[in-house]
Short mmCIF file of C-alpha atoms in Angstrom, two decimals:
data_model
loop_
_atom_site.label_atom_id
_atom_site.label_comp_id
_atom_site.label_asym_id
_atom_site.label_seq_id
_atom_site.Cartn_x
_atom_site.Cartn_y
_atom_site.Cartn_z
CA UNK A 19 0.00 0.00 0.00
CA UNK A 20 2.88 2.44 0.85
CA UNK A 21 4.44 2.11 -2.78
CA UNK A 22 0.83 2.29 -4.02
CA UNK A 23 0.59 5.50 -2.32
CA UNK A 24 3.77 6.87 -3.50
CA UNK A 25 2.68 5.80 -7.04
CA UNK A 26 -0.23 7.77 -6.55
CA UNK A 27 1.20 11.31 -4.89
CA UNK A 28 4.37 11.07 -7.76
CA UNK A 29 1.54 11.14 -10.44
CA UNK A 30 -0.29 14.39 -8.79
CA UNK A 31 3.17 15.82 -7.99
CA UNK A 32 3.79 15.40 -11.74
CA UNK A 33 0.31 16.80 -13.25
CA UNK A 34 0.46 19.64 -10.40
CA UNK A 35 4.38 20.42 -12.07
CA UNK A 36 3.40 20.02 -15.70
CA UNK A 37 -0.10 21.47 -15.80
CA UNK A 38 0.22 24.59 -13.26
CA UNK A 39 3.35 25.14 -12.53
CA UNK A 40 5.57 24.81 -15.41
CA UNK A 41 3.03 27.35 -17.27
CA UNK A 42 2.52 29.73 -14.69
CA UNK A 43 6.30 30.14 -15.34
CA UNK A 44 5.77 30.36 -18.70
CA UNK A 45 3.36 33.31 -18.43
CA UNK A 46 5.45 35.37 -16.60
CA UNK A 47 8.46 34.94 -18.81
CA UNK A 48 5.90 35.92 -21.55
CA UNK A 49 5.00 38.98 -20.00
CA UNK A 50 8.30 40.19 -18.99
CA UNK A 51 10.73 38.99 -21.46
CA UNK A 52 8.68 37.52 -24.36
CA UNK A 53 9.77 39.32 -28.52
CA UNK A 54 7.45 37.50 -30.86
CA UNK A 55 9.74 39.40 -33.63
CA UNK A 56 12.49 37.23 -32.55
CA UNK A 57 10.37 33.82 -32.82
CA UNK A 58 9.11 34.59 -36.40
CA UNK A 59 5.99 35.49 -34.89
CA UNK A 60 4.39 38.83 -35.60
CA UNK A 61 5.10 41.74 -33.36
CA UNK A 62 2.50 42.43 -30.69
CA UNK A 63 1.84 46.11 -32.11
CA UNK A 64 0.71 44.30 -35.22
CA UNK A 65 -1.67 41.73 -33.58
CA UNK A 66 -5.44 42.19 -35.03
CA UNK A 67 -8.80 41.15 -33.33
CA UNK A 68 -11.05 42.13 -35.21
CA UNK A 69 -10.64 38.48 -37.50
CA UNK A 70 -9.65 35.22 -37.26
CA UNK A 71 -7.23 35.52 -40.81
CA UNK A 72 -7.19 38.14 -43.21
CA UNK A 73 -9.57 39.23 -45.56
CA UNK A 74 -11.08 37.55 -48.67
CA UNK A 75 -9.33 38.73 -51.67
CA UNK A 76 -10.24 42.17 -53.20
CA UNK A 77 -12.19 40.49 -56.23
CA UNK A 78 -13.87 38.07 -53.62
CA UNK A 79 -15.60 40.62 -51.80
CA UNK A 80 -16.63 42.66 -54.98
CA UNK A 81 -18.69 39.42 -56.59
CA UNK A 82 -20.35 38.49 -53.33
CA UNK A 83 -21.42 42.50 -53.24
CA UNK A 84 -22.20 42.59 -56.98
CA UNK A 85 -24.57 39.54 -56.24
CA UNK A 86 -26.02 40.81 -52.96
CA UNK A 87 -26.71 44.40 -55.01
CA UNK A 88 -28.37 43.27 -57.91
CA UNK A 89 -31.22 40.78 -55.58
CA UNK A 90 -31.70 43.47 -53.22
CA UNK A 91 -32.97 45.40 -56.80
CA UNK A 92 -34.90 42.28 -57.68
CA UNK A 93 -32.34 40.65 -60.14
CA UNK A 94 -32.51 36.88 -59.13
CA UNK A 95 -31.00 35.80 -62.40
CA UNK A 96 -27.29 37.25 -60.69
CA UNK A 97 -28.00 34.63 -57.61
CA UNK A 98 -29.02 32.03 -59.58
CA UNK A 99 -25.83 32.66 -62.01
CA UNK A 100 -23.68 32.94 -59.21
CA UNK A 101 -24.61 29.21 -57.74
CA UNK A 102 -24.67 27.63 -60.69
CA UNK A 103 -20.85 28.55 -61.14
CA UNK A 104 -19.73 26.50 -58.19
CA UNK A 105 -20.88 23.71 -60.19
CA UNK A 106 -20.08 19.75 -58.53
CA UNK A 107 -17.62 21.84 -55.91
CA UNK A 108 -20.39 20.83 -52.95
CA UNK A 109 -18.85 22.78 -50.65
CA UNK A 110 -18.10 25.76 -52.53
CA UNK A 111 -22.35 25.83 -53.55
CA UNK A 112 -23.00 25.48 -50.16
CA UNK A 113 -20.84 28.65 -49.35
CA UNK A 114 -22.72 30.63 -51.76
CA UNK A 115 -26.32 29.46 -50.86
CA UNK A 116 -24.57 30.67 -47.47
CA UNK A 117 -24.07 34.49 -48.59
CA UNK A 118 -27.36 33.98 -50.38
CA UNK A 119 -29.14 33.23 -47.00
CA UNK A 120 -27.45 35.92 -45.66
CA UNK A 121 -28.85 37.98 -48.05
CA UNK A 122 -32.45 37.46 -47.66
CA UNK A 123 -32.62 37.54 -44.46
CA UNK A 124 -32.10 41.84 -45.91
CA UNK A 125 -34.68 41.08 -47.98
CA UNK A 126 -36.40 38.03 -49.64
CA UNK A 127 -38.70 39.42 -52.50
CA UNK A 128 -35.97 38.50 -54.66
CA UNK A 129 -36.12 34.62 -53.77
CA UNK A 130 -39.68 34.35 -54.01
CA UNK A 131 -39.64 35.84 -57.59
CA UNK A 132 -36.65 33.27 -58.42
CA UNK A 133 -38.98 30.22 -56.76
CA UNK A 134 -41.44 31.41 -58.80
CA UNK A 135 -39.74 31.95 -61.90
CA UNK A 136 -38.11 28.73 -61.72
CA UNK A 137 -40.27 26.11 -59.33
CA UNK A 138 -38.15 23.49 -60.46
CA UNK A 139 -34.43 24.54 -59.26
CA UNK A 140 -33.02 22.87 -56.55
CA UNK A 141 -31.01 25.68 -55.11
CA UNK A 142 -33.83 28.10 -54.78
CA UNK A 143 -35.83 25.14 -53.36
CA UNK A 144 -32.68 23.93 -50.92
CA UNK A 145 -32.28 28.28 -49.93
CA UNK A 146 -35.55 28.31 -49.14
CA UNK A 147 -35.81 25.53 -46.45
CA UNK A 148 -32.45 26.70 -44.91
CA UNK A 149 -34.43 30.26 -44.45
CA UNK A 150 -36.87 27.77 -42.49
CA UNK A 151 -34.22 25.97 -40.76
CA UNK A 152 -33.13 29.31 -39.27
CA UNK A 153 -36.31 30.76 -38.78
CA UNK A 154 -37.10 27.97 -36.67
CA UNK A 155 -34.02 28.28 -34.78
CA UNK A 156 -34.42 32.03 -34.33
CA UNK A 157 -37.87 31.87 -32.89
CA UNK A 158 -36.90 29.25 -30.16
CA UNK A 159 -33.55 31.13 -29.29
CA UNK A 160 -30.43 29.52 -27.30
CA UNK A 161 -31.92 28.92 -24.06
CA UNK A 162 -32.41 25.51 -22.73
CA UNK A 163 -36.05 23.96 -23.54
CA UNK A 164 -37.43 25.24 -20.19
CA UNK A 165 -37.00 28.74 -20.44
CA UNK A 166 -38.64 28.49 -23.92
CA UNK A 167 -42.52 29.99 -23.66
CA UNK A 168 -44.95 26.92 -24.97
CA UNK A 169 -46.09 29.20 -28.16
CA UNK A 170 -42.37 30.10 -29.47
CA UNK A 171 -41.75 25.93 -28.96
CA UNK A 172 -44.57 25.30 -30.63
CA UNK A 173 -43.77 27.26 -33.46
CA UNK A 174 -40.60 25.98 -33.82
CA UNK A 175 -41.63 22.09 -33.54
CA UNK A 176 -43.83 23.14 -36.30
CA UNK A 177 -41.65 24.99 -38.68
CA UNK A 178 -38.56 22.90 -38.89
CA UNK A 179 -40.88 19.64 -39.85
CA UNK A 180 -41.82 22.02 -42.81
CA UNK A 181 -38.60 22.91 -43.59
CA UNK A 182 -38.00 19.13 -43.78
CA UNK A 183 -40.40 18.31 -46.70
CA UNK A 184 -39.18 21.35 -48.16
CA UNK A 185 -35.49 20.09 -48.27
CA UNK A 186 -37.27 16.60 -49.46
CA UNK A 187 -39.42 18.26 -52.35
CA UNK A 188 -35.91 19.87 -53.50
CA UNK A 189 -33.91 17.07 -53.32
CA UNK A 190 -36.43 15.43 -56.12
CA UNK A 191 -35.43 18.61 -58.04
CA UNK A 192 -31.99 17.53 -58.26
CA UNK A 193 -31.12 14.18 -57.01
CA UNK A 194 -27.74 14.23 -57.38
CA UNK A 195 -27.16 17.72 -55.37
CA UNK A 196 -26.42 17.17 -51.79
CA UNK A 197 -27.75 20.54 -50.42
CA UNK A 198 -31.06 19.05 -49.64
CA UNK A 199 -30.00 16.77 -47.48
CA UNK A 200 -27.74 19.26 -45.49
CA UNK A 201 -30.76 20.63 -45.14
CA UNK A 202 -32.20 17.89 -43.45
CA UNK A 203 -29.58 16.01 -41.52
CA UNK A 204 -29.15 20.22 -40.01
CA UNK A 205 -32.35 20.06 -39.33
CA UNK A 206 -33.35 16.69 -37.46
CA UNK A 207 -31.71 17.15 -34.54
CA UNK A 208 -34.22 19.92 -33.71
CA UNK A 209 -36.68 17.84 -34.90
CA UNK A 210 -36.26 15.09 -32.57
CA UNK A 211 -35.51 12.44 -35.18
CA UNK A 212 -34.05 9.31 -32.97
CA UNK A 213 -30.80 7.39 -34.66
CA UNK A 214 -33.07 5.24 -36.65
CA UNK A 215 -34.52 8.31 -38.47
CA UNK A 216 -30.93 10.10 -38.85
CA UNK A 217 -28.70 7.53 -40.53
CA UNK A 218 -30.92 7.31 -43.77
CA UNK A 219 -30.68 11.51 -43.85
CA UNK A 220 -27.10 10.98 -43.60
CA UNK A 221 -26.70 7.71 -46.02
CA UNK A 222 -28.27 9.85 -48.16
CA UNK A 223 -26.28 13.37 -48.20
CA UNK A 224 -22.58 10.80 -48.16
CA UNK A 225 -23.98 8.87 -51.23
CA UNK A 226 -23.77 12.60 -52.97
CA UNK A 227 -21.04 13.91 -51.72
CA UNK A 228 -19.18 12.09 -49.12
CA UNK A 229 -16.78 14.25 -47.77
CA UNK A 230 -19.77 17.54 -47.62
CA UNK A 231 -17.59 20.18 -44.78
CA UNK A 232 -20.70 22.03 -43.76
CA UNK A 233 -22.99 18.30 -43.29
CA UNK A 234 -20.42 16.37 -41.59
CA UNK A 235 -20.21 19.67 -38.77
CA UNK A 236 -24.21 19.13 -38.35
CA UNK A 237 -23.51 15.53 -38.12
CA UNK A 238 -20.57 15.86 -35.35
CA UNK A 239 -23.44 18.18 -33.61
CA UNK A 240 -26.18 15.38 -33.75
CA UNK A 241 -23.88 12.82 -32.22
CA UNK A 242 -22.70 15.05 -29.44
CA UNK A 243 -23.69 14.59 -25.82
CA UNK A 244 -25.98 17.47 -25.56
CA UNK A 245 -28.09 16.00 -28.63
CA UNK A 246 -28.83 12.31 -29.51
CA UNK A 247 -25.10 11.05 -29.07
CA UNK A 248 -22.58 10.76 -26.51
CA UNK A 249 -18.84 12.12 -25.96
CA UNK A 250 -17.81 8.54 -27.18
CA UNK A 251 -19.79 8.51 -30.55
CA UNK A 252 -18.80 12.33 -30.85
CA UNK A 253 -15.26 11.15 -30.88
CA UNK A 254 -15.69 8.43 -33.07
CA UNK A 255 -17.74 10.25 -35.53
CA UNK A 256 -14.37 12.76 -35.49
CA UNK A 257 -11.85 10.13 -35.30
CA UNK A 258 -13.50 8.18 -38.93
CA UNK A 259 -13.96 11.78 -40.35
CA UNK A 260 -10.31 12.48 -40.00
CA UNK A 261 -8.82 8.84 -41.58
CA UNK A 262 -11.21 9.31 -44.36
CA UNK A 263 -11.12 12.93 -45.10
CA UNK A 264 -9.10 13.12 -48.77
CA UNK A 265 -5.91 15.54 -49.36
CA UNK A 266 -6.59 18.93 -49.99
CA UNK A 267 -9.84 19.15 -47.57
CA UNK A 268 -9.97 20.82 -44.19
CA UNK A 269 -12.58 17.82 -43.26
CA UNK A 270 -9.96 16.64 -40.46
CA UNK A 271 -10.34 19.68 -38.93
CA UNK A 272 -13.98 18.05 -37.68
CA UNK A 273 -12.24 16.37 -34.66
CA UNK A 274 -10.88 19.79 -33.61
CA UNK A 275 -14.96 20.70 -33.36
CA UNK A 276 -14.72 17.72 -31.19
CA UNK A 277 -12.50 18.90 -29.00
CA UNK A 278 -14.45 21.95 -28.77
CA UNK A 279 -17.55 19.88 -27.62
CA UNK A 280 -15.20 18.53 -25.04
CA UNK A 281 -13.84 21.86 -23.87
CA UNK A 282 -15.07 23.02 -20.00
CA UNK A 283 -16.24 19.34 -19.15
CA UNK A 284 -13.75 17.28 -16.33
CA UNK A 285 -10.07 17.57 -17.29
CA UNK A 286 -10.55 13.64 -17.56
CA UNK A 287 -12.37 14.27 -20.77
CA UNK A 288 -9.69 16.20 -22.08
CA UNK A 289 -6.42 14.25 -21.40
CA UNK A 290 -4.14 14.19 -23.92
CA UNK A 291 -3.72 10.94 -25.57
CA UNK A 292 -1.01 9.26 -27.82
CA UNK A 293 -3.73 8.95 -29.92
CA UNK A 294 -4.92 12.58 -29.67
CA UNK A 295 -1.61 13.68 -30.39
CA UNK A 296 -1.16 11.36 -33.33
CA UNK A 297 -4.71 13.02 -35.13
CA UNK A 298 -3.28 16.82 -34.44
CA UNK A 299 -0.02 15.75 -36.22
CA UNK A 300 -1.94 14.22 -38.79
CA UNK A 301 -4.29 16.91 -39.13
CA UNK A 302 -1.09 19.59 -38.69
CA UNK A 303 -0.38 17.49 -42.21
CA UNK A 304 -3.44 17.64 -43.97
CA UNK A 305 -3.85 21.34 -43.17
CA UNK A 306 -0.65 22.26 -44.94
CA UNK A 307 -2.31 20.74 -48.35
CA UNK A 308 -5.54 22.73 -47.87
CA UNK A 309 -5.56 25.68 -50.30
CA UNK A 310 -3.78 28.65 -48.76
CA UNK A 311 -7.09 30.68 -49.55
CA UNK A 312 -9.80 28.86 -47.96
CA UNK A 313 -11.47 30.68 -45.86
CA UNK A 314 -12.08 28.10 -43.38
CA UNK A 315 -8.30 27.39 -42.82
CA UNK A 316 -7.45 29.91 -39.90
CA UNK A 317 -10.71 29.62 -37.68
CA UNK A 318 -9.10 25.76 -37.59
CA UNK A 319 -5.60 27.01 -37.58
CA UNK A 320 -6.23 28.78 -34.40
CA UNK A 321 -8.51 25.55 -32.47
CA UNK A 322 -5.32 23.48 -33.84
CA UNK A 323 -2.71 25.52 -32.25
CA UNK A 324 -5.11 25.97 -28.51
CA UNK A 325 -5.56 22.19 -28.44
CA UNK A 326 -1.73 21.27 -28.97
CA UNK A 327 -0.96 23.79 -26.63
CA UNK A 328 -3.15 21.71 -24.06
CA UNK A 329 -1.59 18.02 -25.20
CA UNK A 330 1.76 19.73 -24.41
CA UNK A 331 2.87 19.70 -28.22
CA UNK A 332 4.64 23.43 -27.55
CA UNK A 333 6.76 23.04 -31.23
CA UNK A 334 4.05 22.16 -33.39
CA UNK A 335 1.94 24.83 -31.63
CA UNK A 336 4.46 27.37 -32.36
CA UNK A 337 4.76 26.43 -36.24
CA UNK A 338 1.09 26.86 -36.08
CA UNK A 339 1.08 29.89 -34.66
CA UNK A 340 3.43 30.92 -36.98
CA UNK A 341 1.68 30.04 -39.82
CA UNK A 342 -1.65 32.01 -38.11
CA UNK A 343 0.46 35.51 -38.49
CA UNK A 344 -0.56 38.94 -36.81
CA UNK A 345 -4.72 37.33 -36.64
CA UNK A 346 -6.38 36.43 -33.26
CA UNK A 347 -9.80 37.22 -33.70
CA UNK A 348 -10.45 33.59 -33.02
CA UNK A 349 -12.82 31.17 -30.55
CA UNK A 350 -9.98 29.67 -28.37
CA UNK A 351 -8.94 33.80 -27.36
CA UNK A 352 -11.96 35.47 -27.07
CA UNK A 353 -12.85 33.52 -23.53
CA UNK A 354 -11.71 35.46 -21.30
CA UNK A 355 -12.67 39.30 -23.25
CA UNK A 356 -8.83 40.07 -23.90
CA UNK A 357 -8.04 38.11 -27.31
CA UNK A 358 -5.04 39.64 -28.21
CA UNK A 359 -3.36 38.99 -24.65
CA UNK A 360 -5.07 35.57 -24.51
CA UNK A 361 -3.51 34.71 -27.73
CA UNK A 362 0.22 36.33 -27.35
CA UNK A 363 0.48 34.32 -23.88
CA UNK A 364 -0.05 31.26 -25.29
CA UNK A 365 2.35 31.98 -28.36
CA UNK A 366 4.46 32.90 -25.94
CA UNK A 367 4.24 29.86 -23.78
CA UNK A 368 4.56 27.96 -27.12
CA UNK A 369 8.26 29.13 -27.67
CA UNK A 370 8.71 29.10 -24.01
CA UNK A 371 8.18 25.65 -22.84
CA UNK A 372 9.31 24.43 -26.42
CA UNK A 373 12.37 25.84 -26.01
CA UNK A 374 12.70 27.65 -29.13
CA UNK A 375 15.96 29.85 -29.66
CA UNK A 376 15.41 33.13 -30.33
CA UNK A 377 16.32 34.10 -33.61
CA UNK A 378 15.65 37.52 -34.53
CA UNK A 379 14.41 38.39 -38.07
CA UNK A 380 12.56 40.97 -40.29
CA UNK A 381 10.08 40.64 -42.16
CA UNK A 382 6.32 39.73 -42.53
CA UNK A 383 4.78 36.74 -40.83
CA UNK A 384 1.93 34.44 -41.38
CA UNK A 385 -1.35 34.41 -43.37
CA UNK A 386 -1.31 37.91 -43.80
CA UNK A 387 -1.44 39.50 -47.29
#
């Protein structure tokens, strides 16, 4: 029993040194002696909050206002036009049925006149139940089901049924265009749809397009604890995603949303793994395939460098930092209401407890253009 004991304090002794002392260090040798110039990191005076990465490119923004202008004057033709051009790219239709959304929710006159110009298009059909989806959504609000009044739960058990057979009537429109069933498998987790009414919503949307970024995120939410799942299927779900997800995608970035999930419950639920640390290499890997330019890169860029920062990977953290530049406008900073701090503390504690040598350079840094 003594060397049982022993066993037993040497382990706390250890997690009490790793997890609060050694990085209580750390932050004060951050805040007193800490250059990010002389880590290739950007300079502090050049940190930015106000965005996760920089700005879509000039001729980005200009389309996506050209498009917004000409349906708030009625032109439908330009939003049709403008979805049609993603073509098979799933992902990259989705996006724009995204802005589209956005859009209406200005003003809609322009999508009813498309509908019923053109009853038979799938993406007007598919925009249309995501309006409901989020109508739905907006009339219960965020609050748990008890502080929801019986008449704004009502409405909302009623609307997102509807938006259902909406996202059903459009995927006859277009059978092979996955959008509808985003729709769905989004929806039925608000609908109450048990794991024998899911899989055949998601069966159906991976038949079309397999490896869909926006459906396998309302997936990982279905199979989380809070829903119809558990931490364990959560997990799973993220664990398959990530040795199936094909070069070039940021779908490994799913078990990072995991992560998330897991983030505030017991520390047990969040101990870092051989296996845990094997998926952020391997996502590290796949990241630094993914186009340069996709937007969704540095939102996961910044969850990848907070969650090897917590498994104790202080190298690979700092290359991702690194690669994140001068942007902290980000999830994993914002916590605590000081991002910019949050985030050059643990950049700091990166180098620190990796035990990076400093070597001073100029020049610009990271993902900014």
């Amino acid at each position: 029993m003594t060397i049982f004991l022993a066993v037993v304090v040497g382990v706390l002794l250890y997690v009490l040194y790793s997890r609060v002392i050694v990085p209580d260090r750390a932050d004060r040798w951050v805040h007193r002696h800490f250059v990010a110039s002389d880590y290739g990191l950007a300079p502090r005076e050049q940190l930015d909050s106000r965005r996760p990465g920089p700005p879509p490119p000039a001729h980005r923004i200009q389309e996506r206002q050209a498009v917004a202008d000409a349906a708030w004057k009625g032109n439908w033709r330009a939003a049709e036009a403008y979805v049609r051009a993603a073509g098979d790219d799933w992902d990259e239709r989705w996006a724009r049925t995204e802005l589209l959304q956005e859009v209406a929710r200005e003003d809609d006159a322009w999508l009813d006149a498309w509908r019923a110009a053109e009853p038979g298009n799938c993406d007007a059909a598919t925009l249309h139940a995501r309006i409901m989806v989020q109508e739905a959504w907006r009339i219960r609000g965020s609050g748990f089901a008890h502080e929801v009044s019986p008449d704004r739960m009502n409405r909302f058990r009623a609307l997102l049924p509807a938006a259902i057979e909406e996202a059903e009537r459009a995927a006859l429109l277009d059978p092979a265009n996955p959008g509808p069933w985003v729709v769905m498998v989004t929806a039925a987790r608000g609908a109450q749809y048990g794991r024998a009414r899911f899989r055949p919503l998601w069966d159906g949307l991976v038949a079309r397009a397999p490896h869909h970024y926006e459906g396998h995120w309302q997936a990982l939410q279905y199979w989380c604890a809070k829903w119809f799942g558990s931490d364990r299927l959560m997990m799973r779900f993220a664990g398959k995603t990530v040795r199936k997800a094909p070069k070039g995608s940021p779908l490994t970035g799913m078990y990072l949303h995991a992560l998330e999930e897991l983030t505030g419950r017991p520390a047990a639920a969040l101990s870092s793994t051989p296996l845990m640390r094997g998926r952020l290499k391997r996502i590290a890997a796949s990241f630094a395939e993914v186009d340069p330019d996709d937007e969704r890169l540095p939102v996961l860029r910044h969850l990848l460098a907070y969650h090897m920062l917590r498994s104790r990977m202080y190298g690979p953290a700092l290359e991702q930092f690194r690669l994140i530049g001068p942007w902290c406008g980000a999830e994993p900073w914002r916590k605590d209401g000081a991002p910019m701090r949050t985030f050059d503390t643990a950049r700091g504690t990166a180098v620190k407890l990796s035990r990076t040598p400093a070597t001073p350079t100029v020049g610009s840094h990271g993902m900014g253009r």
